[in-house]
PDB file of C-alpha atoms in Angstrom:
ATOM      1  CA  MET A   1     -15.302  65.902 -46.073  1.00  0.00           C
ATOM      2  CA  LYS A   2     -18.095  66.738 -48.523  1.00  0.00           C
ATOM      3  CA  LYS A   3     -16.645  64.248 -50.990  1.00  0.00           C
ATOM      4  CA  ILE A   4     -16.692  61.499 -48.340  1.00  0.00           C
ATOM      5  CA  ILE A   5     -20.322  62.204 -47.431  1.00  0.00           C
ATOM      6  CA  LEU A   6     -21.305  62.326 -51.107  1.00  0.00           C
ATOM      7  CA  LEU A   7     -19.535  59.028 -51.767  1.00  0.00           C
ATOM      8  CA  PHE A   8     -21.274  57.453 -48.766  1.00  0.00           C
ATOM      9  CA  LEU A   9     -24.696  58.592 -49.996  1.00  0.00           C
ATOM     10  CA  ILE A  10     -23.973  57.314 -53.497  1.00  0.00           C
ATOM     11  CA  CYS A  11     -23.043  53.915 -52.053  1.00  0.00           C
ATOM     12  CA  CYS A  12     -26.215  53.799 -49.955  1.00  0.00           C
ATOM     13  CA  PHE A  13     -28.448  54.652 -52.901  1.00  0.00           C
ATOM     14  CA  THR A  14     -26.604  52.178 -55.112  1.00  0.00           C
ATOM     15  CA  ILE A  15     -27.088  49.371 -52.592  1.00  0.00           C
ATOM     16  CA  TYR A  16     -30.741  50.334 -52.093  1.00  0.00           C
ATOM     17  CA  PHE A  17     -31.621  50.372 -55.767  1.00  0.00           C
ATOM     18  CA  ALA A  18     -29.565  47.287 -56.527  1.00  0.00           C
ATOM     19  CA  SER A  19     -31.357  45.423 -53.766  1.00  0.00           C
ATOM     20  CA  GLY A  20     -34.771  46.676 -54.909  1.00  0.00           C
ATOM     21  CA  GLN A  21     -34.055  45.841 -58.521  1.00  0.00           C
ATOM     22  CA  ASN A  22     -32.834  42.384 -57.532  1.00  0.00           C
ATOM     23  CA  GLU A  23     -36.061  41.742 -55.628  1.00  0.00           C
ATOM     24  CA  ARG A  24     -38.217  42.881 -58.539  1.00  0.00           C
ATOM     25  CA  SER A  25     -36.072  40.905 -60.971  1.00  0.00           C
ATOM     26  CA  LEU A  26     -36.632  37.773 -58.948  1.00  0.00           C
ATOM     27  CA  ILE A  27     -40.388  38.347 -59.003  1.00  0.00           C
ATOM     28  CA  ARG A  28     -40.283  38.910 -62.778  1.00  0.00           C
ATOM     29  CA  ASP A  29     -38.246  35.734 -63.213  1.00  0.00           C
ATOM     30  CA  GLY A  30     -40.756  33.898 -61.045  1.00  0.00           C
ATOM     31  CA  ASN A  31     -43.623  35.230 -63.160  1.00  0.00           C
ATOM     32  CA  LYS A  32     -41.922  33.989 -66.336  1.00  0.00           C
ATOM     33  CA  GLU A  33     -41.517  30.507 -64.878  1.00  0.00           C
ATOM     34  CA  TYR A  34     -45.088  30.563 -63.602  1.00  0.00           C
ATOM     35  CA  LYS A  35     -46.444  31.358 -67.076  1.00  0.00           C
ATOM     36  CA  ARG A  36     -44.418  28.436 -68.419  1.00  0.00           C
ATOM     37  CA  LYS A  37     -46.036  26.276 -65.715  1.00  0.00           C
ATOM     38  CA  ASN A  38     -42.635  25.687 -64.130  1.00  0.00           C
ATOM     39  CA  TYR A  39     -44.141  26.165 -60.682  1.00  0.00           C
ATOM     40  CA  THR A  40     -41.195  24.768 -58.726  1.00  0.00           C
ATOM     41  CA  GLU A  41     -38.786  27.223 -60.360  1.00  0.00           C
ATOM     42  CA  ALA A  42     -41.308  30.013 -59.873  1.00  0.00           C
ATOM     43  CA  GLU A  43     -41.545  29.125 -56.174  1.00  0.00           C
ATOM     44  CA  THR A  44     -37.757  29.305 -55.856  1.00  0.00           C
ATOM     45  CA  ASN A  45     -37.625  32.804 -57.358  1.00  0.00           C
ATOM     46  CA  TYR A  46     -40.502  34.074 -55.242  1.00  0.00           C
ATOM     47  CA  ARG A  47     -38.898  32.736 -52.082  1.00  0.00           C
ATOM     48  CA  LYS A  48     -35.656  34.486 -52.957  1.00  0.00           C
ATOM     49  CA  SER A  49     -37.541  37.741 -53.500  1.00  0.00           C
ATOM     50  CA  ILE A  50     -39.118  37.383 -50.049  1.00  0.00           C
ATOM     51  CA  GLU A  51     -35.677  36.822 -48.546  1.00  0.00           C
ATOM     52  CA  LYS A  52     -34.770  40.233 -49.977  1.00  0.00           C
ATOM     53  CA  ASN A  53     -37.956  41.820 -48.761  1.00  0.00           C
ATOM     54  CA  GLY A  54     -40.605  39.780 -46.936  1.00  0.00           C
ATOM     55  CA  LYS A  55     -43.068  42.679 -46.862  1.00  0.00           C
ATOM     56  CA  THR A  56     -43.947  42.764 -50.567  1.00  0.00           C
ATOM     57  CA  TYR A  57     -47.483  41.923 -51.603  1.00  0.00           C
ATOM     58  CA  GLU A  58     -46.395  40.529 -54.975  1.00  0.00           C
ATOM     59  CA  GLY A  59     -43.790  38.172 -53.533  1.00  0.00           C
ATOM     60  CA  ASN A  60     -46.149  36.662 -50.941  1.00  0.00           C
ATOM     61  CA  TYR A  61     -49.197  36.509 -53.186  1.00  0.00           C
ATOM     62  CA  ASN A  62     -47.315  34.998 -56.137  1.00  0.00           C
ATOM     63  CA  LEU A  63     -45.582  32.485 -53.888  1.00  0.00           C
ATOM     64  CA  GLY A  64     -49.010  31.439 -52.643  1.00  0.00           C
ATOM     65  CA  ASN A  65     -50.100  30.872 -56.239  1.00  0.00           C
ATOM     66  CA  ALA A  66     -46.998  28.800 -57.076  1.00  0.00           C
ATOM     67  CA  LEU A  67     -47.541  26.638 -53.979  1.00  0.00           C
ATOM     68  CA  TYR A  68     -51.240  26.228 -54.752  1.00  0.00           C
ATOM     69  CA  LYS A  69     -50.444  24.985 -58.249  1.00  0.00           C
ATOM     70  CA  GLN A  70     -48.157  22.328 -56.750  1.00  0.00           C
ATOM     71  CA  GLY A  71     -50.870  21.097 -54.416  1.00  0.00           C
ATOM     72  CA  LYS A  72     -49.251  22.659 -51.345  1.00  0.00           C
ATOM     73  CA  GLN A  73     -52.479  24.302 -50.212  1.00  0.00           C
ATOM     74  CA  GLU A  74     -51.726  24.381 -46.503  1.00  0.00           C
ATOM     75  CA  GLU A  75     -48.519  26.309 -47.087  1.00  0.00           C
ATOM     76  CA  ALA A  76     -50.219  28.511 -49.681  1.00  0.00           C
ATOM     77  CA  VAL A  77     -52.707  29.584 -46.987  1.00  0.00           C
ATOM     78  CA  LYS A  78     -49.862  31.164 -45.033  1.00  0.00           C
ATOM     79  CA  TYR A  79     -48.740  33.394 -47.916  1.00  0.00           C
ATOM     80  CA  TYR A  80     -52.226  34.318 -49.087  1.00  0.00           C
ATOM     81  CA  SER A  81     -53.059  35.420 -45.544  1.00  0.00           C
ATOM     82  CA  GLY A  82     -49.819  37.363 -45.349  1.00  0.00           C
ATOM     83  CA  SER A  83     -50.348  39.110 -48.671  1.00  0.00           C
ATOM     84  CA  ALA A  84     -53.831  40.236 -47.632  1.00  0.00           C
ATOM     85  CA  GLU A  85     -52.262  42.135 -44.740  1.00  0.00           C
ATOM     86  CA  LEU A  86     -49.625  43.810 -46.939  1.00  0.00           C
ATOM     87  CA  ASN A  87     -51.858  45.719 -49.324  1.00  0.00           C
ATOM     88  CA  ASN A  88     -54.829  47.904 -48.489  1.00  0.00           C
ATOM     89  CA  ASP A  89     -55.969  48.085 -52.113  1.00  0.00           C
ATOM     90  CA  LYS A  90     -59.423  46.472 -52.313  1.00  0.00           C
ATOM     91  CA  SER A  91     -58.662  44.703 -55.561  1.00  0.00           C
ATOM     92  CA  ALA A  92     -55.496  43.196 -54.085  1.00  0.00           C
ATOM     93  CA  LYS A  93     -57.319  42.139 -50.928  1.00  0.00           C
ATOM     94  CA  GLU A  94     -60.076  40.570 -52.987  1.00  0.00           C
ATOM     95  CA  ARG A  95     -57.567  38.418 -54.894  1.00  0.00           C
ATOM     96  CA  SER A  96     -55.793  37.344 -51.720  1.00  0.00           C
ATOM     97  CA  PHE A  97     -58.950  36.401 -49.835  1.00  0.00           C
ATOM     98  CA  TYR A  98     -60.482  34.698 -52.867  1.00  0.00           C
ATOM     99  CA  ASN A  99     -57.434  32.487 -53.380  1.00  0.00           C
ATOM    100  CA  LEU A 100     -57.191  31.957 -49.640  1.00  0.00           C
ATOM    101  CA  GLY A 101     -60.761  30.653 -49.707  1.00  0.00           C
ATOM    102  CA  ASN A 102     -59.866  28.286 -52.532  1.00  0.00           C
ATOM    103  CA  ALA A 103     -56.844  26.904 -50.675  1.00  0.00           C
ATOM    104  CA  LEU A 104     -58.876  26.388 -47.488  1.00  0.00           C
ATOM    105  CA  LEU A 105     -61.638  24.737 -49.488  1.00  0.00           C
ATOM    106  CA  LYS A 106     -59.108  22.268 -50.901  1.00  0.00           C
ATOM    107  CA  THR A 107     -57.986  21.332 -47.377  1.00  0.00           C
ATOM    108  CA  GLU A 108     -61.640  20.866 -46.282  1.00  0.00           C
ATOM    109  CA  LYS A 109     -61.465  23.722 -43.791  1.00  0.00           C
ATOM    110  CA  TYR A 110     -64.911  24.835 -44.795  1.00  0.00           C
ATOM    111  CA  GLN A 111     -65.647  27.304 -42.018  1.00  0.00           C
ATOM    112  CA  GLU A 112     -62.381  29.159 -42.623  1.00  0.00           C
ATOM    113  CA  SER A 113     -63.056  29.031 -46.350  1.00  0.00           C
ATOM    114  CA  VAL A 114     -66.474  30.619 -45.852  1.00  0.00           C
ATOM    115  CA  ASP A 115     -64.886  33.409 -43.819  1.00  0.00           C
ATOM    116  CA  ALA A 116     -62.281  34.063 -46.548  1.00  0.00           C
ATOM    117  CA  TYR A 117     -64.893  34.312 -49.306  1.00  0.00           C
ATOM    118  CA  LYS A 118     -66.896  36.717 -47.174  1.00  0.00           C
ATOM    119  CA  GLN A 119     -63.786  38.895 -46.846  1.00  0.00           C
ATOM    120  CA  ALA A 120     -63.349  38.810 -50.621  1.00  0.00           C
ATOM    121  CA  LEU A 121     -66.960  39.930 -51.082  1.00  0.00           C
ATOM    122  CA  ARG A 122     -66.497  42.756 -48.580  1.00  0.00           C
ATOM    123  CA  ALA A 123     -63.636  43.993 -50.744  1.00  0.00           C
ATOM    124  CA  ASN A 124     -65.698  43.527 -53.924  1.00  0.00           C
ATOM    125  CA  PRO A 125     -69.420  42.780 -53.509  1.00  0.00           C
ATOM    126  CA  ASN A 126     -69.689  42.199 -57.273  1.00  0.00           C
ATOM    127  CA  ASP A 127     -67.294  39.249 -57.320  1.00  0.00           C
ATOM    128  CA  GLU A 128     -69.588  36.519 -58.680  1.00  0.00           C
ATOM    129  CA  ASP A 129     -66.907  33.839 -58.461  1.00  0.00           C
ATOM    130  CA  ALA A 130     -66.466  34.532 -54.765  1.00  0.00           C
ATOM    131  CA  ARG A 131     -70.241  34.473 -54.292  1.00  0.00           C
ATOM    132  CA  TYR A 132     -70.556  31.122 -56.066  1.00  0.00           C
ATOM    133  CA  ASN A 133     -67.654  29.600 -54.145  1.00  0.00           C
ATOM    134  CA  LEU A 134     -69.107  30.915 -50.896  1.00  0.00           C
ATOM    135  CA  SER A 135     -72.357  29.112 -51.637  1.00  0.00           C
ATOM    136  CA  TYR A 136     -70.479  25.908 -52.407  1.00  0.00           C
ATOM    137  CA  ALA A 137     -68.353  26.197 -49.259  1.00  0.00           C
ATOM    138  CA  LEU A 138     -71.499  26.705 -47.157  1.00  0.00           C
ATOM    139  CA  SER A 139     -73.062  23.548 -48.611  1.00  0.00           C
ATOM    140  CA  LYS A 140     -69.895  21.579 -47.841  1.00  0.00           C
ATOM    141  CA  LEU A 141     -69.852  23.033 -44.329  1.00  0.00           C
ATOM    142  CA  ARG A 142     -73.453  21.906 -43.708  1.00  0.00           C
ATOM    143  CA  GLN A 143     -72.617  18.471 -45.084  1.00  0.00           C
ATOM    144  CA  GLN A 144     -69.579  18.248 -42.820  1.00  0.00           C
ATOM    145  CA  GLU A 145     -71.615  19.280 -39.773  1.00  0.00           C
ATOM    146  CA  ASN A 146     -74.298  16.676 -40.576  1.00  0.00           C
ATOM    147  CA  GLU A 147     -71.666  13.965 -40.912  1.00  0.00           C
ATOM    148  CA  GLN A 148     -70.124  15.008 -37.610  1.00  0.00           C
ATOM    149  CA  LYS A 149     -73.548  14.796 -35.939  1.00  0.00           C
ATOM    150  CA  LYS A 150     -74.061  11.313 -37.389  1.00  0.00           C
ATOM    151  CA  ASP A 151     -70.657  10.253 -36.134  1.00  0.00           C
ATOM    152  CA  GLN A 152     -71.461  11.660 -32.699  1.00  0.00           C
ATOM    153  CA  LYS A 153     -74.730   9.717 -32.604  1.00  0.00           C
ATOM    154  CA  LYS A 154     -72.919   6.540 -33.623  1.00  0.00           C
ATOM    155  CA  ASP A 155     -70.339   7.094 -30.901  1.00  0.00           C
ATOM    156  CA  GLN A 156     -73.051   7.782 -28.339  1.00  0.00           C
ATOM    157  CA  LYS A 157     -74.935   4.643 -29.381  1.00  0.00           C
ATOM    158  CA  LYS A 158     -71.766   2.576 -29.162  1.00  0.00           C
ATOM    159  CA  ASP A 159     -70.959   4.031 -25.740  1.00  0.00           C
ATOM    160  CA  GLN A 160     -74.481   3.230 -24.533  1.00  0.00           C
ATOM    161  CA  GLN A 161     -74.212  -0.342 -25.841  1.00  0.00           C
ATOM    162  CA  ASN A 162     -70.920  -0.783 -24.008  1.00  0.00           C
ATOM    163  CA  LYS A 163     -72.460   0.637 -20.851  1.00  0.00           C
ATOM    164  CA  ASP A 164     -75.470  -1.687 -21.130  1.00  0.00           C
ATOM    165  CA  LYS A 165     -73.137  -4.638 -21.643  1.00  0.00           C
ATOM    166  CA  GLN A 166     -71.084  -3.707 -18.595  1.00  0.00           C
ATOM    167  CA  ASP A 167     -74.253  -3.218 -16.522  1.00  0.00           C
ATOM    168  CA  GLN A 168     -75.529  -6.654 -17.592  1.00  0.00           C
ATOM    169  CA  GLN A 169     -72.205  -8.276 -16.742  1.00  0.00           C
ATOM    170  CA  LYS A 170     -72.293  -6.624 -13.316  1.00  0.00           C
ATOM    171  CA  GLN A 171     -75.866  -7.805 -12.730  1.00  0.00           C
ATOM    172  CA  ASN A 172     -74.898 -11.356 -13.713  1.00  0.00           C
ATOM    173  CA  GLN A 173     -71.890 -11.287 -11.394  1.00  0.00           C
ATOM    174  CA  ASP A 174     -73.987  -9.854  -8.548  1.00  0.00           C
ATOM    175  CA  LYS A 175     -76.563 -12.593  -9.075  1.00  0.00           C
ATOM    176  CA  LYS A 176     -73.868 -15.257  -9.108  1.00  0.00           C
ATOM    177  CA  ASP A 177     -72.303 -13.861  -5.924  1.00  0.00           C
ATOM    178  CA  LYS A 178     -75.705 -13.761  -4.230  1.00  0.00           C
ATOM    179  CA  GLU A 179     -76.494 -17.367  -5.179  1.00  0.00           C
ATOM    180  CA  GLU A 180     -73.101 -18.493  -3.881  1.00  0.00           C
ATOM    181  CA  GLN A 181     -73.692 -16.636  -0.637  1.00  0.00           C
ATOM    182  CA  GLU A 182     -77.116 -18.259  -0.219  1.00  0.00           C
ATOM    183  CA  LYS A 183     -75.582 -21.721  -0.814  1.00  0.00           C
ATOM    184  CA  ASN A 184     -72.980 -21.095   1.863  1.00  0.00           C
ATOM    185  CA  GLN A 185     -75.673 -19.992   4.276  1.00  0.00           C
ATOM    186  CA  GLN A 186     -77.681 -23.167   3.537  1.00  0.00           C
ATOM    187  CA  ARG A 187     -74.651 -25.357   4.143  1.00  0.00           C
ATOM    188  CA  GLN A 188     -74.023 -23.621   7.448  1.00  0.00           C
ATOM    189  CA  LYS A 189     -77.646 -24.129   8.499  1.00  0.00           C
ATOM    190  CA  SER A 190     -77.566 -27.855   7.600  1.00  0.00           C
ATOM    191  CA  GLN A 191     -74.578 -28.522   9.867  1.00  0.00           C
ATOM    192  CA  PRO A 192     -75.514 -29.537  13.486  1.00  0.00           C
ATOM    193  CA  LYS A 193     -74.627 -26.972  16.068  1.00  0.00           C
ATOM    194  CA  ILE A 194     -72.579 -28.113  19.053  1.00  0.00           C
ATOM    195  CA  SER A 195     -72.975 -26.365  22.346  1.00  0.00           C
ATOM    196  CA  LYS A 196     -70.030 -25.430  24.493  1.00  0.00           C
ATOM    197  CA  GLU A 197     -70.915 -28.132  27.036  1.00  0.00           C
ATOM    198  CA  ASP A 198     -71.109 -30.819  24.337  1.00  0.00           C
ATOM    199  CA  ALA A 199     -67.770 -29.740  22.915  1.00  0.00           C
ATOM    200  CA  GLU A 200     -66.129 -29.985  26.368  1.00  0.00           C
ATOM    201  CA  ARG A 201     -67.653 -33.459  26.936  1.00  0.00           C
ATOM    202  CA  MET A 202     -66.388 -34.635  23.566  1.00  0.00           C
ATOM    203  CA  LEU A 203     -62.924 -33.298  24.341  1.00  0.00           C
ATOM    204  CA  GLN A 204     -62.925 -35.006  27.734  1.00  0.00           C
ATOM    205  CA  ALA A 205     -64.071 -38.265  26.140  1.00  0.00           C
ATOM    206  CA  LEU A 206     -61.194 -38.105  23.692  1.00  0.00           C
ATOM    207  CA  LYS A 207     -58.766 -37.545  26.554  1.00  0.00           C
ATOM    208  CA  ASN A 208     -60.212 -40.541  28.470  1.00  0.00           C
ATOM    209  CA  ASP A 209     -59.961 -42.740  25.384  1.00  0.00           C
ATOM    210  CA  GLU A 210     -56.328 -41.736  24.987  1.00  0.00           C
ATOM    211  CA  LYS A 211     -55.614 -42.630  28.651  1.00  0.00           C
ATOM    212  CA  ASN A 212     -57.277 -46.039  28.326  1.00  0.00           C
ATOM    213  CA  LEU A 213     -55.271 -46.704  25.159  1.00  0.00           C
ATOM    214  CA  GLN A 214     -52.034 -45.893  26.970  1.00  0.00           C
ATOM    215  CA  LYS A 215     -52.939 -48.285  29.806  1.00  0.00           C
ATOM    216  CA  LYS A 216     -53.685 -51.110  27.395  1.00  0.00           C
ATOM    217  CA  LEU A 217     -50.383 -50.619  25.616  1.00  0.00           C
ATOM    218  CA  ALA A 218     -48.486 -50.591  28.921  1.00  0.00           C
ATOM    219  CA  LYS A 219     -49.901 -54.023  29.918  1.00  0.00           C
ATOM    220  CA  ARG A 220     -48.554 -55.554  26.707  1.00  0.00           C
ATOM    221  CA  PHE A 221     -44.931 -54.880  27.674  1.00  0.00           C
ATOM    222  CA  ASP A 222     -42.869 -57.008  30.065  1.00  0.00           C
ATOM    223  CA  ALA A 223     -41.786 -55.108  33.145  1.00  0.00           C
ATOM    224  CA  THR A 224     -38.136 -56.390  33.034  1.00  0.00           C
ATOM    225  CA  THR A 225     -37.376 -56.719  29.346  1.00  0.00           C
ATOM    226  CA  GLY A 226     -39.710 -54.160  27.948  1.00  0.00           C
ATOM    227  CA  ASN A 227     -40.664 -56.634  25.168  1.00  0.00           C
ATOM    228  CA  PRO A 228     -44.272 -56.992  24.260  1.00  0.00           C
ATOM    229  CA  GLU A 229     -46.028 -60.134  25.444  1.00  0.00           C
ATOM    230  CA  LYS A 230     -46.866 -62.753  22.841  1.00  0.00           C
ATOM    231  CA  ASP A 231     -50.240 -64.288  22.533  1.00  0.00           C
ATOM    232  CA  TRP A 232     -50.013 -68.133  22.338  1.00  0.00           C
TER     233      TRP A 232
END
């Protein structure tokens, strides 16, 4: 029984150390490729190390560096942020936040970049590079805000011009409708009005005319043949 337990413990320790060594070996291999500027190969090794253990500072931080070197700043941000949470050492945090600021600066996320540099300076107030980059990021942030204000003013001006145009079109249409209405009213006024009595007299006159016409037509027919009489 003791031999079985001892064998089990030996197996557990063997697996543990083999796994740990493999993870560290992958990071070392990644570092070698990184120094040779083979950043794609370095990325591959760092990713494999994270698959073994995603909670290592070195794996996440170094992967961020390899991605940054390939121009994949947005993805690098993820791993820099992650590495900053995995190590409480001030020096390690400073490096993570400093590089995080650089990656955010590259993607023109100036406010987030400013915040990252401030975190780096909290970890190390003597970091002159972080101080300089913070100043630069602040200037870019102000520039961005000014450009956004200009764009907002342009949009507001354009919206106002469109509104003025629509208002003018409505005024023109209202004026046209009013003029047409006035013309119709004038035409109605110019027409003679017929009273009810006059209308009845006219109707009766039309009826009488129709009766007289019928009588005249009847006289033109022969009573026996029904043929119309001829004028000689």
